[in-house]
Coordinates of C-alpha atoms and ligand atoms in Angstrom, one line a residue:
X1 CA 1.1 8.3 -15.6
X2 CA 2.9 9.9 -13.0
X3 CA 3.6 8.7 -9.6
X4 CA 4.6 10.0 -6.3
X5 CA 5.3 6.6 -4.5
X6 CA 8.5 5.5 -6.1
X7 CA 11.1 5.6 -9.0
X8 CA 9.8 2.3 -10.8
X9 CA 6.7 1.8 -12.7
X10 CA 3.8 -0.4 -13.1
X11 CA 2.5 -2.1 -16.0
X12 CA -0.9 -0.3 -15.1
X13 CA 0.9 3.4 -14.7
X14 CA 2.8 2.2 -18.0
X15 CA -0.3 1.7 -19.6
X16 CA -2.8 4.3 -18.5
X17 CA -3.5 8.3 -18.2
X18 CA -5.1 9.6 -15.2
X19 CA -6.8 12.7 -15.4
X20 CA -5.1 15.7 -13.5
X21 CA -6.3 18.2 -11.3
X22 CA -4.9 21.7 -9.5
X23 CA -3.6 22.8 -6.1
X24 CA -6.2 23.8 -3.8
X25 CA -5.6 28.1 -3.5
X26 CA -8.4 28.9 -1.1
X27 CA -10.4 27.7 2.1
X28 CA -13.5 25.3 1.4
X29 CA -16.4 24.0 3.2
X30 CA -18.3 20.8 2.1
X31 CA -19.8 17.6 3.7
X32 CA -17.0 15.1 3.6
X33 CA -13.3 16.0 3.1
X34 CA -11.3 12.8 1.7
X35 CA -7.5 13.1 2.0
X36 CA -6.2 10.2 -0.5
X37 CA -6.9 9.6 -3.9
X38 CA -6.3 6.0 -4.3
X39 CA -9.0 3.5 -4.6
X40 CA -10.4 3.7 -0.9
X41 CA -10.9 7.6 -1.5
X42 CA -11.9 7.4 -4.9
X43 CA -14.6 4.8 -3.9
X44 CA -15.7 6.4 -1.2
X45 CA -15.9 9.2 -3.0
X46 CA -17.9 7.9 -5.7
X47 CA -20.7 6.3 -3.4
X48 CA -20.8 9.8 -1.5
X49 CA -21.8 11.6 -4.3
X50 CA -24.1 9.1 -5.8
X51 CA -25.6 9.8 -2.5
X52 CA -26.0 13.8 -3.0
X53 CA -23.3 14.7 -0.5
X54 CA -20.6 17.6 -1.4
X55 CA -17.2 16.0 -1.5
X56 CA -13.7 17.4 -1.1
X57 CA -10.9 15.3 -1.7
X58 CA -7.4 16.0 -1.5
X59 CA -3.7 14.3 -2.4
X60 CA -0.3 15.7 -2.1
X61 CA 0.3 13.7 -5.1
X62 CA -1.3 12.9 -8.4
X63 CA -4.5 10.7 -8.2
X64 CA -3.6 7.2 -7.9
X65 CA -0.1 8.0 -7.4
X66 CA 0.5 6.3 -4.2
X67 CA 0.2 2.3 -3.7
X68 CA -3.0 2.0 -5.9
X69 CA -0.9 2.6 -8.8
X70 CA 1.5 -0.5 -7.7
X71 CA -0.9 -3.1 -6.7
X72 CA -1.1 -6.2 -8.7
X73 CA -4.8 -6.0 -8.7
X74 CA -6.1 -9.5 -7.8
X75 CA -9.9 -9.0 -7.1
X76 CA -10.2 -12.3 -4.4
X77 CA -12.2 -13.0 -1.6
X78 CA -9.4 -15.6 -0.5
X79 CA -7.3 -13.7 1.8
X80 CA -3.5 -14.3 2.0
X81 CA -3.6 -15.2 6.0
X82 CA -5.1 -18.2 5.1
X83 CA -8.9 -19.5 6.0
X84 CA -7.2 -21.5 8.8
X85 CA -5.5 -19.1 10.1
X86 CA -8.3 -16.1 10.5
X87 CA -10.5 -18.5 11.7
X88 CA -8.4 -19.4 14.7
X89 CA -7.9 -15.4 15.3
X90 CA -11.6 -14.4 14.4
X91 CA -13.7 -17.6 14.9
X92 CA -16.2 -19.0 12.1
X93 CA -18.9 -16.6 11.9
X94 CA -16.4 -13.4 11.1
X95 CA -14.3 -15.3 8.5
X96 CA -17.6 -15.8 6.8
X97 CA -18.6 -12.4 7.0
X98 CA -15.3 -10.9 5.7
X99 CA -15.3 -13.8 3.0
X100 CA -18.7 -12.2 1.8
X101 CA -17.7 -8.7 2.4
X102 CA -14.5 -9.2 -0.1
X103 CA -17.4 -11.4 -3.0
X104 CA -19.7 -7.9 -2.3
X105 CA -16.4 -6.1 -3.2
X106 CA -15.8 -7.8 -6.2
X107 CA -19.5 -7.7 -7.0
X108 CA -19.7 -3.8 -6.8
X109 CA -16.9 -3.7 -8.7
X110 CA -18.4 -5.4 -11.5
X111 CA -21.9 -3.0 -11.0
X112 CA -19.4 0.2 -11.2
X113 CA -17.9 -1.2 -14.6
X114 CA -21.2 -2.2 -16.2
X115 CA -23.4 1.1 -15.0
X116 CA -20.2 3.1 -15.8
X117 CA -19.6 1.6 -19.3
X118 CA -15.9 1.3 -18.3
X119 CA -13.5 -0.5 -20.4
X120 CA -10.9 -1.5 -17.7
X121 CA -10.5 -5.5 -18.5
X122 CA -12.5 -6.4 -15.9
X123 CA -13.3 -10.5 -16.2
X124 CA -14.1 -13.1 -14.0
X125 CA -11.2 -15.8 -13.8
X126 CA -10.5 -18.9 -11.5
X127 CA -8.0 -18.3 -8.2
X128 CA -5.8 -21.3 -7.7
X129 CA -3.6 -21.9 -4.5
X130 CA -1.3 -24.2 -4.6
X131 CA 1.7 -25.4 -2.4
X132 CA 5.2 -23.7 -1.8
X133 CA 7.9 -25.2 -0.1
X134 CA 6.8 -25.3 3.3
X135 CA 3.3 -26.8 3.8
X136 CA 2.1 -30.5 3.3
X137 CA -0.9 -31.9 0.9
X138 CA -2.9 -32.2 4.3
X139 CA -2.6 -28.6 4.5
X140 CA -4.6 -27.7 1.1
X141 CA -7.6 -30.4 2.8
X142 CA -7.7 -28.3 6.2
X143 CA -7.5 -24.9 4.2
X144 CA -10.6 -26.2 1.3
X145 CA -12.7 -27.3 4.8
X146 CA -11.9 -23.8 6.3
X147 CA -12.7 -22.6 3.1
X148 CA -16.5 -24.0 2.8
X149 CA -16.8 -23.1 6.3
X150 CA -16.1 -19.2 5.2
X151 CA -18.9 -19.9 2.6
X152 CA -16.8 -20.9 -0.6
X153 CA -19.2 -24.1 -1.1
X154 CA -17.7 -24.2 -4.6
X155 CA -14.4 -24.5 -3.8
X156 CA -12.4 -28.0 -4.6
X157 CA -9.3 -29.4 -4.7
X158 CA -7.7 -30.4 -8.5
X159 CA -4.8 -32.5 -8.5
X160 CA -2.9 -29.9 -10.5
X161 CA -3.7 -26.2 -12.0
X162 CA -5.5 -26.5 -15.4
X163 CA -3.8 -25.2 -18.3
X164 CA -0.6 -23.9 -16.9
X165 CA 2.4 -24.3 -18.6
X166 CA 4.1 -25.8 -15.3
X167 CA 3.0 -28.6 -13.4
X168 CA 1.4 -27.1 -10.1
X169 CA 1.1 -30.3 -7.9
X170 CA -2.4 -30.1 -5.5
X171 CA -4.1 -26.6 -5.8
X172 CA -7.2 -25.5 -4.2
X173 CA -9.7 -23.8 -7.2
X174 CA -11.5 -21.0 -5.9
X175 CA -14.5 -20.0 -8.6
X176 CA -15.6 -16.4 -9.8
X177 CA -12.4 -14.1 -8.7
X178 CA -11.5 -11.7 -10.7
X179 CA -9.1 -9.1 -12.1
X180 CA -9.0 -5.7 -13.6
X181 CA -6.6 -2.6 -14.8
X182 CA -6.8 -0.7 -11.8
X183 CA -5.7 2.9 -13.3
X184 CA -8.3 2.4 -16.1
X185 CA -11.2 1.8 -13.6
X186 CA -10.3 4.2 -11.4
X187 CA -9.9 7.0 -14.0
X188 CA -13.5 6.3 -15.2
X189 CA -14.3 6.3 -11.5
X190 CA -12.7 10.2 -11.0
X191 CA -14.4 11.5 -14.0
X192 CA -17.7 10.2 -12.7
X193 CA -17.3 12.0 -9.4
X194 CA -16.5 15.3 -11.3
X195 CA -19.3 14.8 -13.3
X196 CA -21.4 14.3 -10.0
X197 CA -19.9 17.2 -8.5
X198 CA -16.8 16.0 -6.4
X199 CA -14.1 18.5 -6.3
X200 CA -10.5 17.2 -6.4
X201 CA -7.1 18.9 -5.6
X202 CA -3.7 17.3 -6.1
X203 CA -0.5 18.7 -5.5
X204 CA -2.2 19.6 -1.6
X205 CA 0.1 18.1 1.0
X206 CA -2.2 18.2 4.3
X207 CA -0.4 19.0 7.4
X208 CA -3.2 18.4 9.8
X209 CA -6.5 17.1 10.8
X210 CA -8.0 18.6 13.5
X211 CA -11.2 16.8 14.9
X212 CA -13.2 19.6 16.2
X213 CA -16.3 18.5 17.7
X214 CA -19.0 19.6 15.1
X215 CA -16.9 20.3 12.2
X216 CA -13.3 18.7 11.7
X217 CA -10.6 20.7 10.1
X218 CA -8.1 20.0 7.3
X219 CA -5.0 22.2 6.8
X220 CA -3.0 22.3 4.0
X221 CA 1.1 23.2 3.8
X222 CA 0.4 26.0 1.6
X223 CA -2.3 27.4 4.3
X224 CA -5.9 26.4 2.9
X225 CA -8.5 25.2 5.0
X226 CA -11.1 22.5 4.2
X227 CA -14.1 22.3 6.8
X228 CA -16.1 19.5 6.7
X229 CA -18.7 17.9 8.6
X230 CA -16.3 14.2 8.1
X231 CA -13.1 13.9 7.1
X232 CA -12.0 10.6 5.7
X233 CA -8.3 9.6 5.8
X234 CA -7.8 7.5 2.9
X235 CA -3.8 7.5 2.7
X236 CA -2.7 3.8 2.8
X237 CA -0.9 4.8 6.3
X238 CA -3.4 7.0 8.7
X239 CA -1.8 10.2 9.1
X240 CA -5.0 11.0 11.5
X241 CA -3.5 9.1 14.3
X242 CA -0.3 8.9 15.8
X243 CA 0.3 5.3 17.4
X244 CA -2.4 3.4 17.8
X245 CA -3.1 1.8 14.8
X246 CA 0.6 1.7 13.5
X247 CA 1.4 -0.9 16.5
X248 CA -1.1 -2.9 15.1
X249 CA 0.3 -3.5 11.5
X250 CA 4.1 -3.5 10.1
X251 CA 4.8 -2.1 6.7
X252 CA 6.2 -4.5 3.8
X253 CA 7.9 -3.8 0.6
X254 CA 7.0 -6.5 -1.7
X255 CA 8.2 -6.7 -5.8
X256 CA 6.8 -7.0 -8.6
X257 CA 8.0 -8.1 -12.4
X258 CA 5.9 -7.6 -15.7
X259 CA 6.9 -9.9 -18.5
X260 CA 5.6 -10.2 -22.4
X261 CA 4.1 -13.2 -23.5
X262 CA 2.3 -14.0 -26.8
X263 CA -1.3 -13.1 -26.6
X264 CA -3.4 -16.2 -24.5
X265 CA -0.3 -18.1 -24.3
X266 CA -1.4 -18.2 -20.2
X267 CA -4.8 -19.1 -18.8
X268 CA -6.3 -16.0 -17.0
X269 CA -6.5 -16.9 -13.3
X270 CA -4.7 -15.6 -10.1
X271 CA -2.7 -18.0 -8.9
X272 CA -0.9 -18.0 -5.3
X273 CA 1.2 -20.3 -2.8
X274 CA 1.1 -20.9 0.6
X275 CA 4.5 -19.4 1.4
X276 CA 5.4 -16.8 3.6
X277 CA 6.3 -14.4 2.0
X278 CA 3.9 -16.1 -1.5
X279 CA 4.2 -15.6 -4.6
X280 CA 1.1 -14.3 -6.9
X281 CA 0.3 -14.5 -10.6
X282 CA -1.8 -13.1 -13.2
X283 CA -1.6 -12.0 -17.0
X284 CA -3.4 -9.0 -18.0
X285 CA -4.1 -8.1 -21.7
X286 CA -1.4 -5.3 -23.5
X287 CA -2.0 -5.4 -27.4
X288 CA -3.4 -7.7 -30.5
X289 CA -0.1 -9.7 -30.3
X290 CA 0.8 -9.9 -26.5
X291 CA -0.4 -9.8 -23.0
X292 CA 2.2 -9.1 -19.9
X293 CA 2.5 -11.8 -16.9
X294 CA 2.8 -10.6 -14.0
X295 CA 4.5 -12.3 -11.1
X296 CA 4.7 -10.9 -7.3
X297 CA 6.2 -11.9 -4.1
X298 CA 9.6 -11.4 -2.4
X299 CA 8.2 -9.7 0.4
X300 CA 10.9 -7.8 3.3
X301 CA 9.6 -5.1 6.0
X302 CA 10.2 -2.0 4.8
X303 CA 13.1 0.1 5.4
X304 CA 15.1 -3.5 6.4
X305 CA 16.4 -4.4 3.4
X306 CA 18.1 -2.8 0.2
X307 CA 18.5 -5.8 -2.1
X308 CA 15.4 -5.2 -4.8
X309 CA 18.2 -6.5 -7.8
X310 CA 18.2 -9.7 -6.2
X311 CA 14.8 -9.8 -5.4
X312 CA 13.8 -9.1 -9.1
X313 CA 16.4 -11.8 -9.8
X314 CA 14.6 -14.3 -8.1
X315 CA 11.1 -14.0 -9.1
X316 CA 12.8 -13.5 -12.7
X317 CA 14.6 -17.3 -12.3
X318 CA 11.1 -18.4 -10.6
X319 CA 9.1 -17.1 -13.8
X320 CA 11.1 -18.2 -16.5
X321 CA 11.7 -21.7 -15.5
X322 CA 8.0 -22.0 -15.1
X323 CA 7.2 -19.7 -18.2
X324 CA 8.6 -20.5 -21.2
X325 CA 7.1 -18.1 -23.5
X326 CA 8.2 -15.2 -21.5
X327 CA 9.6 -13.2 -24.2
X328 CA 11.1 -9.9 -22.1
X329 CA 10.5 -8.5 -18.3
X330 CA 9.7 -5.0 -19.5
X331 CA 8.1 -4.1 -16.1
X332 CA 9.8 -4.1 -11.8
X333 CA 8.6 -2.2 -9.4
X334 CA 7.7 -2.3 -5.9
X335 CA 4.9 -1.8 -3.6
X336 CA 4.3 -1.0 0.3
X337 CA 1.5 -3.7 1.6
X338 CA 0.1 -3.2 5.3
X339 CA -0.2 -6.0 6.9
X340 CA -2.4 -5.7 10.3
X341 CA -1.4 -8.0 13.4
X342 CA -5.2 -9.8 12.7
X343 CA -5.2 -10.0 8.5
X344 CA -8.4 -8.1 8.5
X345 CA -8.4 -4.1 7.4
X346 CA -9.0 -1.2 9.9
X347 CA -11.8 1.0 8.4
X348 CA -14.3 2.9 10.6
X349 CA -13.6 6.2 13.2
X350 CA -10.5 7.4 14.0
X351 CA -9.6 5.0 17.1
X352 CA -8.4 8.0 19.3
X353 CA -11.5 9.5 19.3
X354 CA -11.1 12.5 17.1
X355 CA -14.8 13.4 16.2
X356 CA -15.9 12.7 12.9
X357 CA -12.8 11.7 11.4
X358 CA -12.7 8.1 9.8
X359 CA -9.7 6.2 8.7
X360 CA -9.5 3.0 6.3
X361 CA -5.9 1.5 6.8
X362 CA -4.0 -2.2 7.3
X363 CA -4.9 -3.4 3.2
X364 CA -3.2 -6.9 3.8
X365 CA -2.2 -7.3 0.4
X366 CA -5.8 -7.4 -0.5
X367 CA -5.6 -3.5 -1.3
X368 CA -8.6 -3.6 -4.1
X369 CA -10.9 -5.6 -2.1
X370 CA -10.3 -4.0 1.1
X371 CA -10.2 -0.6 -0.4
X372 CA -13.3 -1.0 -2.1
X373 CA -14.9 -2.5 1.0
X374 CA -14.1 1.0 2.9
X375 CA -15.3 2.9 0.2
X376 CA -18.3 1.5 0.6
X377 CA -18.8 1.0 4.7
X378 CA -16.6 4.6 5.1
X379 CA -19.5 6.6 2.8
X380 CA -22.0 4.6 5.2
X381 CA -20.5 5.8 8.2
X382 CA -20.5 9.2 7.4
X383 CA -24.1 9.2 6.8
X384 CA -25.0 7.9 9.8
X385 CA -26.3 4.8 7.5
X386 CA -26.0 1.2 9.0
X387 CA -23.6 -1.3 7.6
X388 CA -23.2 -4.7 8.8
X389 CA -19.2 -4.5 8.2
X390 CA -18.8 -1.8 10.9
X391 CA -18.1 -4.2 13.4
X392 CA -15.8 -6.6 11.5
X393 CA -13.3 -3.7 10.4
X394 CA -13.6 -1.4 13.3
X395 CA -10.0 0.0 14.2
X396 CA -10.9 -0.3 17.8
X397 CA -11.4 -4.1 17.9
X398 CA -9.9 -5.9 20.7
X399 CA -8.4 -9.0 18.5
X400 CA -6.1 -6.7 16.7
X401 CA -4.4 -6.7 20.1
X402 CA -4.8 -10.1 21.4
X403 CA -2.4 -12.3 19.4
X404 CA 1.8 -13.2 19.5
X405 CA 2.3 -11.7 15.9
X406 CA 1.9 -8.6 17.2
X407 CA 4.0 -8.8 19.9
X408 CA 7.1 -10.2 17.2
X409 CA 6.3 -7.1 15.2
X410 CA 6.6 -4.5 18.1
X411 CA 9.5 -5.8 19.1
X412 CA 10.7 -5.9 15.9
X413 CA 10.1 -2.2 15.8
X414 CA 11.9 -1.5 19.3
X415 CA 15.4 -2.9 17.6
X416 CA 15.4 -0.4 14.9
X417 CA 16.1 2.3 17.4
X418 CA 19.6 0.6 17.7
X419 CA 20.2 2.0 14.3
X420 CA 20.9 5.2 16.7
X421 CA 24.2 3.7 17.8
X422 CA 25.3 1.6 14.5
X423 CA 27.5 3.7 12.9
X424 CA 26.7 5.2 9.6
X425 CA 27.7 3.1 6.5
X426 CA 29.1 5.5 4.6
X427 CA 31.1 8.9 3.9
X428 CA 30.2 11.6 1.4
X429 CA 32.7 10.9 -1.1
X430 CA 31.5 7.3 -1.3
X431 CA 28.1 8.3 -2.5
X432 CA 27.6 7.9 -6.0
X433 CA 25.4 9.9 -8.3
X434 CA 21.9 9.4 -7.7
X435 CA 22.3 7.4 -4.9
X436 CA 21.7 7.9 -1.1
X437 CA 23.9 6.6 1.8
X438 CA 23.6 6.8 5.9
X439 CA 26.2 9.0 7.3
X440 CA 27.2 9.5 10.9
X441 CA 28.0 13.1 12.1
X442 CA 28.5 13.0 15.7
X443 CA 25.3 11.8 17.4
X444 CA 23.4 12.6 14.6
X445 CA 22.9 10.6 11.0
X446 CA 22.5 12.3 8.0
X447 CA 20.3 11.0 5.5
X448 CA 22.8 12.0 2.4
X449 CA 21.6 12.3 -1.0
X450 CA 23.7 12.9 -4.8
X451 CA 21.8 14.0 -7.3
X452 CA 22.3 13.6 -10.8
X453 CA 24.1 16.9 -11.1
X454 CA 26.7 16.1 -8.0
X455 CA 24.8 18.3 -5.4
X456 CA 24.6 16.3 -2.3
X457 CA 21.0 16.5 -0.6
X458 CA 21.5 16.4 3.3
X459 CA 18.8 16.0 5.9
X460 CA 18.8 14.7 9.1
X461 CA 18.1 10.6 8.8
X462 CA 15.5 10.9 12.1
X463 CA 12.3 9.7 10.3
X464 CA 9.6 12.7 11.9
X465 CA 7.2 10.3 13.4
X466 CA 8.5 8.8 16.1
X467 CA 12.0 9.4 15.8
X468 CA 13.6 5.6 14.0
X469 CA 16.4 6.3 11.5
X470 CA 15.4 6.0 7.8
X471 CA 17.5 3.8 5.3
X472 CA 17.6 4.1 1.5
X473 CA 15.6 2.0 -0.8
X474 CA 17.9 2.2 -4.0
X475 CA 15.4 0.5 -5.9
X476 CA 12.6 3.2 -5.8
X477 CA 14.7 6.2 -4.4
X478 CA 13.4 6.6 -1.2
X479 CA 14.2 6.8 2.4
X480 CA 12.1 4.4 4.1
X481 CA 11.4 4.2 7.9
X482 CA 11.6 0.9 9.4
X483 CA 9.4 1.2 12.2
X484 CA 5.9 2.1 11.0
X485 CA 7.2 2.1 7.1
X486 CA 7.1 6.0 6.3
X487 CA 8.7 7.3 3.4
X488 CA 10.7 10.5 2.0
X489 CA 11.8 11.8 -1.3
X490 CA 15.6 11.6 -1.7
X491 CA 15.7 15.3 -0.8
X492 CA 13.6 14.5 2.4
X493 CA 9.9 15.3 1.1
X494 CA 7.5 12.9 3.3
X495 CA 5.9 10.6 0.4
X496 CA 4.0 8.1 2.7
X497 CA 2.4 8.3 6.5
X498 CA 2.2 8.1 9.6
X499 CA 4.7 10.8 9.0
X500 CA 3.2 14.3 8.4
X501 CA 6.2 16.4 8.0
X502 CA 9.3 16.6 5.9
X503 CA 13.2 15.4 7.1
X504 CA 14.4 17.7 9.0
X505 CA 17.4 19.9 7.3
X506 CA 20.5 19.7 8.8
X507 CA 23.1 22.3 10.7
X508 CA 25.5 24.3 8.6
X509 CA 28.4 22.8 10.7
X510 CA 27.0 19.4 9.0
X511 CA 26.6 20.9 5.8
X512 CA 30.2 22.4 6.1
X513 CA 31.6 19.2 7.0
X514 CA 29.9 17.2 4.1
X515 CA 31.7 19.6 1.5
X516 CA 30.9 22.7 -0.3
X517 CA 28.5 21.1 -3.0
X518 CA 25.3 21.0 -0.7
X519 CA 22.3 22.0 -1.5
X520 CA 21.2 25.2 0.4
X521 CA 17.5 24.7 1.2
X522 CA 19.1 21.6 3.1
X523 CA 20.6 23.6 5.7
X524 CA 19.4 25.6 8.5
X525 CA 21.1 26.5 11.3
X526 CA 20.6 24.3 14.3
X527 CA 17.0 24.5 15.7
X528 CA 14.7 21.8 16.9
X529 CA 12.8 20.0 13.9
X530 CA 9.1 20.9 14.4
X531 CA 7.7 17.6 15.9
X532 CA 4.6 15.4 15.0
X533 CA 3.2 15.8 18.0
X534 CA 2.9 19.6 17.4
X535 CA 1.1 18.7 13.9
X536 CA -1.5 17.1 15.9
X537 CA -3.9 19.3 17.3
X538 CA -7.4 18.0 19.1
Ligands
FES1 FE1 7.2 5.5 12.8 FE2 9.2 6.3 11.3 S1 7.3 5.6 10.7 S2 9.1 6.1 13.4

């Protein structure tokens, strides 16, 4: 399938067809607009209509063609923060609560596959965490008594990983996870919303959401207007709201390699360390003869670093010496994971205040889970229907302000603005073809582009959000923000929120300075960019 995320590919995009749909051409009314067609809009979505309501949903990409498409899929109710951890930051009771809200995921899950007949290799396997370099055994005995406290009774600790090709050392089993191909579900999922009346438009970029105080608006680039009684924002990063819930989480790239093995030659299970950044691992079936293991981790904030060959490298060096029978890596790619300053998702209204618009954001590397767990309490909140998660994943909720991490991010963020003063690594002449470089012009940086034909791309590098300075991710040709992890196109086409609108083009003095092979829609003579804040309207 197609994506709109990134120049790699999965071994789920390599391996499935998602249906496709048309522009939107004209102004709509229904009950609930969804902009996002991933899993949280899909699910949402698919309960909605189940429940009579008229649904709109929108995507400026293909369906699934954002970070759905590049998950690794591991259906667990053991979050990556670590029981420990969240229960320090949440206390007992709310651990246990979002411990059973991610088993209900997985549980619904499984309901949608059986009532749906879909054929998406959806199983039941074992979780296992075991230790990285950092932590001690005593660690894996605090975490297990954390974990019965969440409510895994069943969990226990093994002295070592059953059936893995590699010696594990102490690992913590975690019963009845599970795993799935995530395209294959969700393309079941998007025919059964068209069968129950959904209406779904790709290729819509949405420009703005205006929360009106009865009806909320949606405004597409090429003019259309969608009126809904709710809107959902469903877009991995909220376009809906400007700052506040981008302070609370920090945007991470993490990698991801796919590697043949003969068929069953691995135990099914997800397996995962405690380091920081982990790795994770799971097979998933490809043929008669072979399945594909797939191995995750590497983890760096995104737009910080541009080293995905080394990256690959590693987890490459880290699979095969524990792997044997990996035959070939057929499969890297990379994904954007957002990780909130609390480790719990923010799904419910808008935090601003914008009337009947909802948001589901901060997936924590638990993107099925917690997408599927706003699917379900998003559809719930725009029918005015109680849900006991409301609390728990409320965007307003004071302890996603309360603790240090959030502080070390922020401040994190306030040192990319010094990539104003660095000077630009590069010239035009160094950039090579289909590659992108950082070039300083003056007081401005141009975010520089060569396609495959020669024709330099230029726009300016000032991400549109609030106003960092993009770098280039080589790996999936990109410019990537490093402040609150927005993304462009090569030639400047915003791929991935907060942003809303496009680089900026650049001067023709710039453009005469770069050279006379530049491509014309990129230059415009020398006018103030059309800011964010102008986008938002409420
Ligand atoms: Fe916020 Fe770029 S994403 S400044």
């Amino acid at each position: 399938m197609q994506s709109d995320s990134g120049n790699t590919v999965s071994v789920w995009m390599g391996t499935s067809k998602m249906p496709t749909f048309a522009a939107l051409e004209e102004d709509l009314s229904c009950d609930v607009c969804i902009v996002g067609a991933g899993i949280v809009g899909l699910t949402a979505a698919y309960h909605l209509v189940r429940a009579g309501a008229d649904v709109v949903i929108l995507d400026d990409g293909p369906v699934c063609g954002g970070e759905t498409s590049r998950t690794t899929a591991h259906l667990s109710c053991v979050l990556d923060d670590r029981f420990q951890w969240l229960e320090h930051v949440h206390g007992e009771q709310r651990v246990r609560e979002s411990t059973a809200s991610h088993m209900a995921a997985i549980n619904r899950i499984e309901s949608i596959v059986r009532e749906e007949g879909i054929a998406c290799e959806f199983e039941r396997v074992p979780g296992y965490l075991f230790l990285g370099k950092r932590e001690s055994p005593q660690f894996l005995d605090r975490e297990l008594e954390a974990a019965k406290r969440a409510g895994l009774t069943d969990a226990r600790r093994l002295e070592r990983a059953p059936g893995l090709p590699w010696d594990s050392g102490p690992c913590l089993e975690f019963p009845m996870q599970a795993q799935f191909h995530p395209l294959k579900y969700l393309a079941s999922v998007t025919r059964a919303i068209v069968a129950g009346g959904g209406r779904i438009f790709t290729g819509t970029h949405v420009d703005s959401i205006e929360g009106k105080p009865r009806r909320p608006q949606v405004k597409t680039r090429n003019k259309s207007v969608v009126t809904a009684s709710s809107v959902i924002v469903a877009t991995n990063s909220p376009i809906s709201d400007y700052v506040e819930t981008h302070v609370k989480m920090a945007a991470y790239r993490t990698f991801v390699i796919g590697a043949h093995i003969p068929k069953n030659s691995v135990p099914r299970a997800l397996v995962w360390d405690t380091d920081d950044p982990y790795i994770y691992v799971r097979t998933t079936p490809l043929d008669d003869a072979n399945d594909v293991l797939i191995v995750g981790g590497e983890d760096h904030k995104t737009g910080q670093k541009d080293d995905a060959p080394d990256r690959f490298r590693r987890l490459e060096e880290w699979t095969r010496r524990r792997y044997p029978m990996v035959q070939s890596v057929e499969y890297r790619w990379s994904g954007q994971v957002m990780e909130p300053a609390d480790g719990f998702a923010m799904i419910g209204p808008n935090p601003d205040g914008a009337e009947n618009v909802y948001l589901a954001t901060a997936d924590s590397g638990q993107g099925m889970t917690h997408g599927t767990i706003a699917g379900i309490l998003l559809a719930d909140l725009v029918r005015g229907k109680e849900n006991p998660w409301a609390e728990l994943y409320d965007p307003g909720r004071k302890s996603l302000g309360a603790i240090k991490d959030m502080l070390r991010e922020n401040l994190n963020v306030a040192v990319q603005y010094t990539d104003w003063i660095t000077p630009g690594e590069s010239s035009f002449e160094d950039i090579p073809l289909g590659e992108g470089r950082l070039v300083r012009m003056g007081a401005h940086k141009v975010a520089a582009y060569r396609d495959d034909r020669g024709l330099l791309h230029l726009r300016d590098a000032t991400c549109t959000h609030l106003r960092c300075i993009v770098d280039w991710n080589s790996a999936e040709k990109s410019w990537d923000c490093p402040c609150h992890g927005s993304r462009f196109s090569p030639e400047g086409r915003v791929l991935n929120g907060p942003a809303l609108a496009d680089l900026a083009p650049v001067s023709a003095d710039v453009a005469d300075r770069a050279g006379r092979r530049v491509h014309d829609e990129d230059v415009k003579e020398r006018s103030r960019p059309q800011s964010q804040e102008d986008r938002y309207d409420r």
